[in-house]
PDB file of C-alpha atoms and ligand atoms in Angstrom:
ATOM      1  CA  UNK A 209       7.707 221.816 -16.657  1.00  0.00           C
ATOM      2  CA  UNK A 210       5.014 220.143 -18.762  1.00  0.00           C
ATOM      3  CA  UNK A 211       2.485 222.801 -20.773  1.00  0.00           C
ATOM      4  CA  UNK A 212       0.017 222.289 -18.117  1.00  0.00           C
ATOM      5  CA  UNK A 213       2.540 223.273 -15.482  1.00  0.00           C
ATOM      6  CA  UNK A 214       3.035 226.243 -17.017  1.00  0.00           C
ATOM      7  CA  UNK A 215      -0.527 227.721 -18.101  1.00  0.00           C
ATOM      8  CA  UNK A 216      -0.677 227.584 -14.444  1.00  0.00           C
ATOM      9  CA  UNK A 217       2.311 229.620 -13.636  1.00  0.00           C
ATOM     10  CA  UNK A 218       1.134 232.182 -16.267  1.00  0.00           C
ATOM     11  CA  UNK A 219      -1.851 232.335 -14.701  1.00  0.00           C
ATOM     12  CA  UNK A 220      -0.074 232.842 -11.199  1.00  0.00           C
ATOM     13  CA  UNK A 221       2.505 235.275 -12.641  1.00  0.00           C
ATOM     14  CA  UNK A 222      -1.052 237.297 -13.941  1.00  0.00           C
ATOM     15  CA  UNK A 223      -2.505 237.140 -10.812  1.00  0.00           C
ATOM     16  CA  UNK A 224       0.697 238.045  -9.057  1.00  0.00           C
ATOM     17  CA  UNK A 225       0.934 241.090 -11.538  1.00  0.00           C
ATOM     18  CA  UNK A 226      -2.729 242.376 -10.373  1.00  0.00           C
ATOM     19  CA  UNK A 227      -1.852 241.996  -6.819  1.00  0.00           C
ATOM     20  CA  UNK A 228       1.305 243.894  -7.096  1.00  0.00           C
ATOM     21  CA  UNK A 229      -0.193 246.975  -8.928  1.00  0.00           C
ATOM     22  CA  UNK A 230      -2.920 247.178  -6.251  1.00  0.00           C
ATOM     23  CA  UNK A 231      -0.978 247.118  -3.274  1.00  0.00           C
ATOM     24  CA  UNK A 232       1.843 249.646  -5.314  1.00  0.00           C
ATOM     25  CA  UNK A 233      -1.219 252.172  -5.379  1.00  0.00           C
ATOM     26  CA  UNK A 234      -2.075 251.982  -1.709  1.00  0.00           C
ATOM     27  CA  UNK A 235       1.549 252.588  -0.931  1.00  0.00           C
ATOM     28  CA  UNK A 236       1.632 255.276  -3.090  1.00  0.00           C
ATOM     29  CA  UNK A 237      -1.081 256.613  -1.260  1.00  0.00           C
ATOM     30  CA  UNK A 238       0.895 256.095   2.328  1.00  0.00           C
ATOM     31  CA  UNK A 239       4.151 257.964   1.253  1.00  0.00           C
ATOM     32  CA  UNK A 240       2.309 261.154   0.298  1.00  0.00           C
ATOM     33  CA  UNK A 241       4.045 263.492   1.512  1.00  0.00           C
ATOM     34  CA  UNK A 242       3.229 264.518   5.437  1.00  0.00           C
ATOM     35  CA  UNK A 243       1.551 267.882   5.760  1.00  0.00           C
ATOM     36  CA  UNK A 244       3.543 270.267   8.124  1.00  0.00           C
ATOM     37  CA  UNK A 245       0.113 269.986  10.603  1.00  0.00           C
ATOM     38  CA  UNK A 246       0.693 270.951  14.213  1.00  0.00           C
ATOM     39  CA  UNK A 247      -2.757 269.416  14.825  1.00  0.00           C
ATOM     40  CA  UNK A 248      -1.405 265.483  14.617  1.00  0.00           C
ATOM     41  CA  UNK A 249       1.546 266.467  17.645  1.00  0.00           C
ATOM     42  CA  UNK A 250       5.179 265.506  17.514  1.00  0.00           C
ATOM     43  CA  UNK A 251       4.641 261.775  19.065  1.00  0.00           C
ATOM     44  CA  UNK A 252       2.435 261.117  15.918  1.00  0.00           C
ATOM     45  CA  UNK A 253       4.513 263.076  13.883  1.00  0.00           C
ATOM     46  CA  UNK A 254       7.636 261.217  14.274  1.00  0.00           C
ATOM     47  CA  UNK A 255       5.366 257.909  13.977  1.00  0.00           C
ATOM     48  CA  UNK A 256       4.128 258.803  10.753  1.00  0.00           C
ATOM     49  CA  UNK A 257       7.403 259.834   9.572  1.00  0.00           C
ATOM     50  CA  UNK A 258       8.814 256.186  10.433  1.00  0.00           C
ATOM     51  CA  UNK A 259       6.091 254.520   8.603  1.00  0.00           C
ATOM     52  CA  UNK A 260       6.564 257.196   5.540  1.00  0.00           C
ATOM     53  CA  UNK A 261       9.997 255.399   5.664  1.00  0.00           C
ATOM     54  CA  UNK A 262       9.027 251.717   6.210  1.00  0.00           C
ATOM     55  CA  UNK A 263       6.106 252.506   3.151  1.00  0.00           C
ATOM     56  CA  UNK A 264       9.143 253.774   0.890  1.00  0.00           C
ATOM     57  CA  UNK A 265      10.643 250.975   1.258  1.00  0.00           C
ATOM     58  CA  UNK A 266       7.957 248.567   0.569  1.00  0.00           C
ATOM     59  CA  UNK A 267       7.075 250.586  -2.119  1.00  0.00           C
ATOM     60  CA  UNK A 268      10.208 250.214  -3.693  1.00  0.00           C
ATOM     61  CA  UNK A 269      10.542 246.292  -3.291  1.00  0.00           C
ATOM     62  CA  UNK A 270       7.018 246.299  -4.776  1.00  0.00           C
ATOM     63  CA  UNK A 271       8.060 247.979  -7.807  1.00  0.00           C
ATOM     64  CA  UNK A 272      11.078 245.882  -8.605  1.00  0.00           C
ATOM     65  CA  UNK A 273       8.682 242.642  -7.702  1.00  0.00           C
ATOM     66  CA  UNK A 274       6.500 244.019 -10.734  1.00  0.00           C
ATOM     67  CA  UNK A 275       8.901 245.164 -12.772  1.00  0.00           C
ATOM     68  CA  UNK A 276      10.215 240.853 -12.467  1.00  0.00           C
ATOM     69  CA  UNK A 277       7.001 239.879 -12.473  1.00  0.00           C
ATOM     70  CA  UNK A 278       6.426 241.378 -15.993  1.00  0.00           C
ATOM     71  CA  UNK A 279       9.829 240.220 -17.481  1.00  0.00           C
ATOM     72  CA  UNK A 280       8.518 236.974 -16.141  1.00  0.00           C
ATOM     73  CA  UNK A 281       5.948 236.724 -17.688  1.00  0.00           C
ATOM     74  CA  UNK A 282       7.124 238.509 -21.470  1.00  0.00           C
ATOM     75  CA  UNK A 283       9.558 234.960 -20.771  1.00  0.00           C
ATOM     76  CA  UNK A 284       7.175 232.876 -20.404  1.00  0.00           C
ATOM     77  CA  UNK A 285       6.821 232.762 -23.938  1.00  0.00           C
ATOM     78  CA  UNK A 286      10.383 232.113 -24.366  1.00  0.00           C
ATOM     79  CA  UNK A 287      11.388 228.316 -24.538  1.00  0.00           C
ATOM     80  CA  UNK A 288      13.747 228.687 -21.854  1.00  0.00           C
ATOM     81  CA  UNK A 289      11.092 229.429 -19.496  1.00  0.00           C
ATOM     82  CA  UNK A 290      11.658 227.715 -15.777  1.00  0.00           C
ATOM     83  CA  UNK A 291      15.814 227.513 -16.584  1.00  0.00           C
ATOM     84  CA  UNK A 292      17.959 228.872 -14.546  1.00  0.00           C
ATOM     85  CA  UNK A 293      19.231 232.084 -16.188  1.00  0.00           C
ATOM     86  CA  UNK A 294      23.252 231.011 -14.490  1.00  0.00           C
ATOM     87  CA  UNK A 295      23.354 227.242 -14.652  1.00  0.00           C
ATOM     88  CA  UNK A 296      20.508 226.213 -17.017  1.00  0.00           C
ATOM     89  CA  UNK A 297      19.029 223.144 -14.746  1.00  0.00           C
ATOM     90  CA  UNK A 298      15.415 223.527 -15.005  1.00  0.00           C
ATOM     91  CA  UNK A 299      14.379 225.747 -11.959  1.00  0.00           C
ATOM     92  CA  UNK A 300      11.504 223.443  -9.839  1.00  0.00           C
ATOM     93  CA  UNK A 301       7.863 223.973 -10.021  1.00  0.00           C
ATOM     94  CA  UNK A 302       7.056 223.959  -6.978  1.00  0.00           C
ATOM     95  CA  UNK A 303       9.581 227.253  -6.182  1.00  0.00           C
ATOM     96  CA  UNK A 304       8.110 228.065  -9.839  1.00  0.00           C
ATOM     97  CA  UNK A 305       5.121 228.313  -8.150  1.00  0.00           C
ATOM     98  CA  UNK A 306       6.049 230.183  -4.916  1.00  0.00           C
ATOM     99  CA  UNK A 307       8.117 232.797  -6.585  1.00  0.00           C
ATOM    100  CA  UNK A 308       7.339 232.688 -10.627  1.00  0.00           C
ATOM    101  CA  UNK A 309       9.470 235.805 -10.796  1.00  0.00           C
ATOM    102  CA  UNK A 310      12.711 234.166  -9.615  1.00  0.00           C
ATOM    103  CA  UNK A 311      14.956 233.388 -13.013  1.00  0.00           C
ATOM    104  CA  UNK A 312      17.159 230.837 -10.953  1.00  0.00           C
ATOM    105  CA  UNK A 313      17.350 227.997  -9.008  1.00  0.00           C
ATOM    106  CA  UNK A 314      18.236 227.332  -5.141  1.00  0.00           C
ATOM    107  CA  UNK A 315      21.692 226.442  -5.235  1.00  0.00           C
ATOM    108  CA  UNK A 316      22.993 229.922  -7.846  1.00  0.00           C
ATOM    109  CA  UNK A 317      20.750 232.446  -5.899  1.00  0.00           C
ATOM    110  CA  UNK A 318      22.680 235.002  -3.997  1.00  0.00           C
TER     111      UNK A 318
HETATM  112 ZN1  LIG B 253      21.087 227.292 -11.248  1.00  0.00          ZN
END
């Protein structure tokens, strides 16, 4: 990755950073607790206690996206920046690009 190439990617790994923290507060905001209200029935009820789940969830990938996201980009001013953290190939830009919080490349994820 030239230093072009990556003023970019800190740039998208800012960006990134901005968008997580928004949509973190609006879930935060879903998975308030749900008041014990007869007035929204049992049907909606259950429904909201479904989403209250699916929201937690999100909620929780969101954080650990962030929580990359900012060790991504405290690296970024490491010179190993764009290696892969398990086989040290340099990771491509373009995946770089798609997911700057990913630390290594196709072939030694999972
Ligand atoms: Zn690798």
């Amino acid at each position: 990755m030239n230093k072009k190439e990556k003023k970019k990617l800190v740039e998208i790994i800012a960006s990134r950073i901005e968008e997580t923290k928004e949509e973190i507060i609006e879930l935060k905001e879903l998975v308030k607790p749900i008041p014990l209200d007869a007035s929204i029935g049992r049907i909606s009820r259950m429904d909201a206690i479904n989403n209250k789940s699916i929201n937690e969830s999100a909620l929780r990938d969101k954080e650990k996206q962030l929580n990359k996201l900012e060790k991504a980009l405290e690296n970024s001013k490491d010179d190993n920046f764009g290696m892969c953290t398990k086989c040290g190939d340099e990771i491509p830009f373009g995946r770089l690009e798609y997911m700057p919080h990913t630390t290594r490349c196709v072939k030694c994820v999972g």
